[in-house]
């Protein structure tokens, strides 16, 4: 077994640490950092370290050091060696929890935004969520939205002017600095196409998160700017009208979404439009067995435009952590089988489809059931992380967490840090919040305002803060 192969395996449960460590011997011996007699134990500890961080990315360094039973000098040496052996880094990134590293942490590290948060530097948010939808045609049972809550149609004109000013304000350089989502359904805003064109004109790649109920041919004709999107990611709520109705409360909605997506595929093929099309599918309780039908659905969509098949799908578990979204242990075992069947079938029927299994499902497929990061009110950060991301709704209100920006949501106004308007820029809103030293004291159930991204960011910041307090400032956060 090569160093690369065996070390890359070291974060996989069941892989033999001794075998992995043996493969590392040569590299450790060649480093000159450890005496020959220490080579074996050091290689073993390096493999164990990869296993720890491949499974639990947000462990503080002191905790890892205690688990390995080494003193601080020895641990420092281990960390130094770790950085010199690329296969170990790959092992962490490919571990059961590797998606936390690759999907979220490492990109933000490269941008330096975690350091800005900890230093309380008022930088412009790295990611800005634009939530332009005044309403939504669905009533999803898991949606936090207050039934019937919407923004007044009279807010649209002023709201769209405000969004245009935010788009103009976002610094160039990070092409993925903005996305369009909700809140409510973005396509219910008739000015969306113009906003997308404006952003694309400045070089931004905008991804639209939508339920695609309103993504009709007529809409696409009337709002040509939608063709300037970088990608459309459709949340799929079932695979039959009955499933859709059970989830969204709307009759016949699957038939319509399917028709919209198929037509969209034909239109983008005809126009040779570079826009990407993806799906997001949450495996709800009772629906693990539907994954095979999901491949059939995608294959059927692809028949609408064989030369432009669907680009990607993101499979997710319900990330909210609410008890009614949880799968039973039996169903989790079933889900593991179904996911592997899905992978095989997708490779055959939809070979070009990119599948992202997210933090949790990726680990489940690898045979572990790692605990998802779960932030609680006591581990929420009173200063949050506006330098990493904020969300702006149709009224210009700026929210700290992704699930807080819904109209009329009880308690969410505590996470509103200001309002963008004719006399106030987003830069000023964030700057005022950060420099004033304002804090939000979390209350019970506030953790539901955080989505999976917010949770990972919070866990990372807490970890870094602990490492720094423990005297590991130079090494804080393990990988970066
Ligand atoms: S989850 Fe999305 S599509 Fe469903 S009701 Fe809420 S805003 Fe609408």
Short mmCIF file of N, CA and C and ligand atoms in Angstrom, two decimals, residues 136-140 142-145 183-185 211 237 248 406, ligand 1:
data_model
loop_
_atom_site.label_atom_id
_atom_site.label_comp_id
_atom_site.label_asym_id
_atom_site.label_seq_id
_atom_site.Cartn_x
_atom_site.Cartn_y
_atom_site.Cartn_z
N UNK A 136 -44.70 33.28 -1.09
CA UNK A 136 -44.41 31.92 -1.60
C UNK A 136 -45.73 31.21 -1.84
N UNK A 137 -45.77 30.43 -2.92
CA UNK A 137 -47.00 29.72 -3.28
C UNK A 137 -47.14 28.40 -2.52
N UNK A 138 -46.08 27.97 -1.83
CA UNK A 138 -46.14 26.71 -1.08
C UNK A 138 -46.33 26.97 0.41
N UNK A 139 -46.65 25.90 1.12
CA UNK A 139 -46.75 25.94 2.59
C UNK A 139 -46.04 24.69 3.12
N UNK A 140 -44.75 24.62 2.92
CA UNK A 140 -44.03 23.39 3.30
C UNK A 140 -44.14 23.17 4.81
N UNK A 142 -42.21 21.87 6.91
CA UNK A 142 -41.03 22.11 7.74
C UNK A 142 -40.55 23.56 7.67
N UNK A 143 -41.22 24.36 6.87
CA UNK A 143 -40.76 25.74 6.68
C UNK A 143 -41.07 26.56 7.94
N UNK A 144 -40.11 27.39 8.33
CA UNK A 144 -40.32 28.17 9.56
C UNK A 144 -41.23 29.36 9.32
N UNK A 145 -41.60 29.55 8.09
CA UNK A 145 -42.40 30.71 7.73
C UNK A 145 -43.72 30.74 8.48
N UNK A 183 -35.76 32.93 3.09
CA UNK A 183 -36.96 33.76 3.03
C UNK A 183 -38.02 33.09 2.17
N UNK A 184 -38.69 33.90 1.43
CA UNK A 184 -39.79 33.38 0.63
C UNK A 184 -39.29 33.03 -0.78
N UNK A 185 -40.20 32.85 -1.72
CA UNK A 185 -39.78 32.35 -3.04
C UNK A 185 -39.29 33.51 -3.93
N UNK A 211 -38.08 27.17 -5.74
CA UNK A 211 -38.85 25.93 -5.84
C UNK A 211 -39.27 25.66 -7.29
N UNK A 237 -39.41 18.74 -3.73
CA UNK A 237 -40.12 18.35 -2.52
C UNK A 237 -40.84 17.01 -2.63
N UNK A 248 -45.82 20.33 0.40
CA UNK A 248 -46.00 21.77 0.11
C UNK A 248 -47.43 22.25 0.28
N UNK A 406 -37.30 35.69 7.69
CA UNK A 406 -38.67 35.44 7.25
C UNK A 406 -39.56 36.50 7.91
S1 LIG B 1 -39.72 25.98 2.37
FE1 LIG B 1 -39.48 27.43 0.66
S2 LIG B 1 -40.97 26.71 -0.87
FE2 LIG B 1 -41.57 25.81 1.10
S3 LIG B 1 -43.06 27.24 1.97
FE3 LIG B 1 -41.04 27.76 2.83
S4 LIG B 1 -40.32 29.39 1.45
FE4 LIG B 1 -41.96 28.31 0.36
#
